[in-house]
mmCIF file of C-alpha atoms and ligand atoms in Angstrom:
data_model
loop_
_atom_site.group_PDB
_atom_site.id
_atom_site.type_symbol
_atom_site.label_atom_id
_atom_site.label_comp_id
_atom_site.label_asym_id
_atom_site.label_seq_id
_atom_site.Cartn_x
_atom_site.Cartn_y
_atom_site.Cartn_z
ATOM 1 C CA UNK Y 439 162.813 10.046 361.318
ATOM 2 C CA UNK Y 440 166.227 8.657 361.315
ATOM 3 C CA UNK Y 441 166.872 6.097 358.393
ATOM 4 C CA UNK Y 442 168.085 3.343 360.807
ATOM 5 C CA UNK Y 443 164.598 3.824 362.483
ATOM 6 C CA UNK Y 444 162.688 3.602 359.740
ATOM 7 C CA UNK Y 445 164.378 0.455 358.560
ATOM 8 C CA UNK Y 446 163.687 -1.036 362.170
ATOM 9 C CA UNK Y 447 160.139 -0.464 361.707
ATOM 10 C CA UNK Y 448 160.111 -1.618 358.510
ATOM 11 C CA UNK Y 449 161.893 -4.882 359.719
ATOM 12 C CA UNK Y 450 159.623 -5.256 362.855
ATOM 13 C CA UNK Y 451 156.659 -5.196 360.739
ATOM 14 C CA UNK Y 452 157.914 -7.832 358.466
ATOM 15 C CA UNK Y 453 158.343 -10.076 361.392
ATOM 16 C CA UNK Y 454 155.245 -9.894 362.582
ATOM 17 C CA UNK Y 455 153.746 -10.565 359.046
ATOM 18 C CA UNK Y 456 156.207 -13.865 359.044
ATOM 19 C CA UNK Y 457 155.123 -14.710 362.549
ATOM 20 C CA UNK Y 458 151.176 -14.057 361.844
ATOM 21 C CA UNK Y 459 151.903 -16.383 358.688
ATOM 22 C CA UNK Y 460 153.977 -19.205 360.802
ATOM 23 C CA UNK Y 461 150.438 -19.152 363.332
ATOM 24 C CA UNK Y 462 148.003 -19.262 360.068
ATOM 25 C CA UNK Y 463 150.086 -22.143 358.689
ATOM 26 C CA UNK Y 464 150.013 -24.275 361.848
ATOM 27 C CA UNK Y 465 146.237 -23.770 362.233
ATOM 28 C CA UNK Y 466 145.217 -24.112 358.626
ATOM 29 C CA UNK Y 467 147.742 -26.087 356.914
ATOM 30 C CA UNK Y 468 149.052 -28.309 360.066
ATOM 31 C CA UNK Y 469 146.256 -28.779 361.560
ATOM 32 C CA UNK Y 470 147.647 -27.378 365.129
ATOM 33 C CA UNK Y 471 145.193 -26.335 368.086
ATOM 34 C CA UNK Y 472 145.758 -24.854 370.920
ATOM 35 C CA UNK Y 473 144.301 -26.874 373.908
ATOM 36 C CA UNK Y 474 141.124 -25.219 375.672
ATOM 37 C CA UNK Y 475 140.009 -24.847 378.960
ATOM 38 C CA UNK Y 476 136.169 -25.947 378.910
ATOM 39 C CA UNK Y 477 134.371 -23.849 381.267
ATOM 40 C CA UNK Y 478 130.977 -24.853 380.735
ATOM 41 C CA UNK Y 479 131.148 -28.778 382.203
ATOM 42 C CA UNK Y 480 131.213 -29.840 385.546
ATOM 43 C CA UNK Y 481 134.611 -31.629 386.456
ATOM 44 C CA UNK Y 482 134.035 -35.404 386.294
ATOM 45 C CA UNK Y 483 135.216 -37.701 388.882
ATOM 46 C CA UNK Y 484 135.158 -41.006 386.801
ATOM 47 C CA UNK Y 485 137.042 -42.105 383.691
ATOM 48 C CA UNK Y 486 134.475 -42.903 380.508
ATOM 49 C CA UNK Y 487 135.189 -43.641 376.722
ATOM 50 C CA UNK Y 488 131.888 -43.900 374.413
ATOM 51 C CA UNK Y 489 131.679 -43.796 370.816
ATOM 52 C CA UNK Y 490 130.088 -40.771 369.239
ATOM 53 C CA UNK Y 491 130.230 -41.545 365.461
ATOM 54 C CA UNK Y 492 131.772 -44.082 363.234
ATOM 55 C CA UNK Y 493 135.179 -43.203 363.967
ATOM 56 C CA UNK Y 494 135.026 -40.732 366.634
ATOM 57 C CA UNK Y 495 134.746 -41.191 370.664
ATOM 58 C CA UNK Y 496 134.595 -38.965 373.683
ATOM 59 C CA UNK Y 497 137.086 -40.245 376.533
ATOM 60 C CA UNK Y 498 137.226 -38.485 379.669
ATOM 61 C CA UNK Y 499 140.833 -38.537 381.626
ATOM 62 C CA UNK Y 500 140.877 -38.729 385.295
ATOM 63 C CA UNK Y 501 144.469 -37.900 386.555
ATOM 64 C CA UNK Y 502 145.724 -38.609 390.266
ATOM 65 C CA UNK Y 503 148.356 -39.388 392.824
ATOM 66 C CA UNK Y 504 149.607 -41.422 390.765
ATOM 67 C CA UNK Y 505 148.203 -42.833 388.177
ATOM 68 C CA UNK Y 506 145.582 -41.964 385.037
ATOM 69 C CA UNK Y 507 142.033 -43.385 384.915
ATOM 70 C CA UNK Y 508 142.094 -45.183 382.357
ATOM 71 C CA UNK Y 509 145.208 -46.684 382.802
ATOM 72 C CA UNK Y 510 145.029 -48.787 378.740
ATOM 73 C CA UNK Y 511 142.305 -47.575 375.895
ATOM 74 C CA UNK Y 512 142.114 -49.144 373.305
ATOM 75 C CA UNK Y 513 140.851 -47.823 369.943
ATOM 76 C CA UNK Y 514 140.710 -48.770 366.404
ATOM 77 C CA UNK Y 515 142.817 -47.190 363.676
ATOM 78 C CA UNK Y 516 141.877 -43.822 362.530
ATOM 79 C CA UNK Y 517 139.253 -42.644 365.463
ATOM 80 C CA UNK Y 518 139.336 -39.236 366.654
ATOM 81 C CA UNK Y 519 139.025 -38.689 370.186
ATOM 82 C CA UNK Y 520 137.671 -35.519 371.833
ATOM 83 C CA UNK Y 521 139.330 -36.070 374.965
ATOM 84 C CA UNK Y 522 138.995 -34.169 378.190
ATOM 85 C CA UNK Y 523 141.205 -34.224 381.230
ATOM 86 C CA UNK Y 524 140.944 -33.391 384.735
ATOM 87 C CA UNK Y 525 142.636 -33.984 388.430
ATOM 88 C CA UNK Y 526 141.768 -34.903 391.299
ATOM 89 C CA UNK Y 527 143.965 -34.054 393.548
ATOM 90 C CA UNK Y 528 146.734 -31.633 392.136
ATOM 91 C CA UNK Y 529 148.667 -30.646 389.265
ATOM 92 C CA UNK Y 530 149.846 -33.105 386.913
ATOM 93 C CA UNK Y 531 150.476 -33.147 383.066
ATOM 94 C CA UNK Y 532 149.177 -35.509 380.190
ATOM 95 C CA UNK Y 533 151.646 -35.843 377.121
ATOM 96 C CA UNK Y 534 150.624 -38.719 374.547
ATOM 97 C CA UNK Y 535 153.730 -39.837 372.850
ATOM 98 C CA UNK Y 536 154.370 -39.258 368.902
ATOM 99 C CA UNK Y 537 151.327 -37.345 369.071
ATOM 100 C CA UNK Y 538 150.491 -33.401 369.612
ATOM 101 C CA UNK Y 539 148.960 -33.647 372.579
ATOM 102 C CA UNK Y 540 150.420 -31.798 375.973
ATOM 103 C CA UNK Y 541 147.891 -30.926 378.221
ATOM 104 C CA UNK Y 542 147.278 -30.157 381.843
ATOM 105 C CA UNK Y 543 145.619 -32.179 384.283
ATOM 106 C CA UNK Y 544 144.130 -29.356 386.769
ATOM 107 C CA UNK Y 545 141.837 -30.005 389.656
ATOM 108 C CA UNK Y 546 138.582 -28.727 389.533
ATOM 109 C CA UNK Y 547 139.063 -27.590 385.673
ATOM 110 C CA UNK Y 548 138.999 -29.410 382.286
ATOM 111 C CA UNK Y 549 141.162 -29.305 379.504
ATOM 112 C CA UNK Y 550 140.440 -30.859 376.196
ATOM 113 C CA UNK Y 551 141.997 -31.331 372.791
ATOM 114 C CA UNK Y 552 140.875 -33.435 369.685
ATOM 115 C CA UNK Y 553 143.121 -36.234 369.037
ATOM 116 C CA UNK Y 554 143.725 -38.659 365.788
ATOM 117 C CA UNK Y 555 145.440 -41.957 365.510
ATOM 118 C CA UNK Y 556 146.197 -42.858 362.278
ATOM 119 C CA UNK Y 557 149.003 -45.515 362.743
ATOM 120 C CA UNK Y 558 148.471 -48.580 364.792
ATOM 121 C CA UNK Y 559 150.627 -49.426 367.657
ATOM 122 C CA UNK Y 560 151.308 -48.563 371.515
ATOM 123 C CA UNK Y 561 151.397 -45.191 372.604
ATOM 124 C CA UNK Y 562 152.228 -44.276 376.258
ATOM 125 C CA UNK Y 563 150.477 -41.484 377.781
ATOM 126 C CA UNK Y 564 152.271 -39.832 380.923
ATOM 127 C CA UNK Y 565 152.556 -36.924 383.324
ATOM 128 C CA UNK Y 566 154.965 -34.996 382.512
ATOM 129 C CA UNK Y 567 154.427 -32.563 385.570
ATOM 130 C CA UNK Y 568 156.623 -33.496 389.174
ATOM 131 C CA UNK Y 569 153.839 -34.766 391.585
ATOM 132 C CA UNK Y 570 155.364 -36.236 394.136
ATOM 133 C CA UNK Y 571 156.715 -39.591 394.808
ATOM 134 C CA UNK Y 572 155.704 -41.823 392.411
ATOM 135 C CA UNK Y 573 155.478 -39.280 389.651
ATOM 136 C CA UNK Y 574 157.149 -41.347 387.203
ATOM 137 C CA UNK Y 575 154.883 -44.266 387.851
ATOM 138 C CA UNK Y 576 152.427 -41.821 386.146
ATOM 139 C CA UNK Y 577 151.496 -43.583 382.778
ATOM 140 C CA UNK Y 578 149.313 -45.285 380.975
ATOM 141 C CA UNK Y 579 149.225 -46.600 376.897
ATOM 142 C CA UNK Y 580 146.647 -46.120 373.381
ATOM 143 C CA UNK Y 581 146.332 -49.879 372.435
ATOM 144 C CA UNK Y 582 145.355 -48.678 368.371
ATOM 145 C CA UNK Y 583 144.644 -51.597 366.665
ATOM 146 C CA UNK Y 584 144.037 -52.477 363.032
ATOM 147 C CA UNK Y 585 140.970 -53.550 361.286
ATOM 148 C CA UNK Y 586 138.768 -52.014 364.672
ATOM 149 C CA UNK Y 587 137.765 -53.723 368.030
HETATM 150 CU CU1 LIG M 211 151.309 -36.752 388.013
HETATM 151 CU CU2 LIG M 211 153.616 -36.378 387.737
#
């Protein structure tokens, strides 16, 4: 084997010890999911929030032409929402400002990610997918309060 192939392989194996360690250190350390498609759970047609703990809730997101159901939520500082989001109609996105949250809104599937606020304030939620006309009337807002509801 020629030298500068053996220091390629060398180097390509490094990387993707550095890469493997850059994924470990944004699940463990960072706390960083990758959203899932849930599979097992009939699409919902309805928007609902409920409380499942002290600090925790389940909202379901119903996204279409052109607007999100619900359009405000609002929660108290520090709850963690398991939050699930559908379409009705067609493709649209869900990004929730100064949070890690970018998800798809996909008719006739669901797509969920745990969320955390920890500071109080207004957060918009939008689509961030083109959906037609009034795609960038597409928003709604977290309402996280202090001191809880
Ligand atoms: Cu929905 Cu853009």
């Amino acid at each position: 084997m020629d030298k500068s192939e053996k220091l390629a392989l060398i180097l390509s194996g490094a990387l993707l010890v550095v890469f493997f360690g850059a994924i470990m250190y944004a699940a463990m350390a960072k706390d960083i999911d990758v959203p899932t498609c849930i599979t097992g759970m009939d699409p919902f047609t309805t928007d609902t929030l409920f409380q499942t703990g002290p600090d925790s809730y389940e909202l379901q997101m119903v996204a279409r032409m052109w607007a999100f159901q619900p359009s405000t939520v609002r929660l108290p500082v520090g709850s963690t929402v398991d939050l699930y989001v559908t379409s009705q109609d067609i493709i649209h996105g869900f990004k929730i400002e100064q949070h890690n949250v970018n998800l798809m809104a996909v008719p006739g599937a669901i797509n969920y990610i745990r969320v955390t606020f920890n500071k109080p304030g207004e957060f918009l939620y939008a689509c961030h997918e083109f959906c037609g006309a009034a795609h960038h009337t597409m928003a709604g807002r977290f309402i996280i309060e202090e001191g809880g509801l």
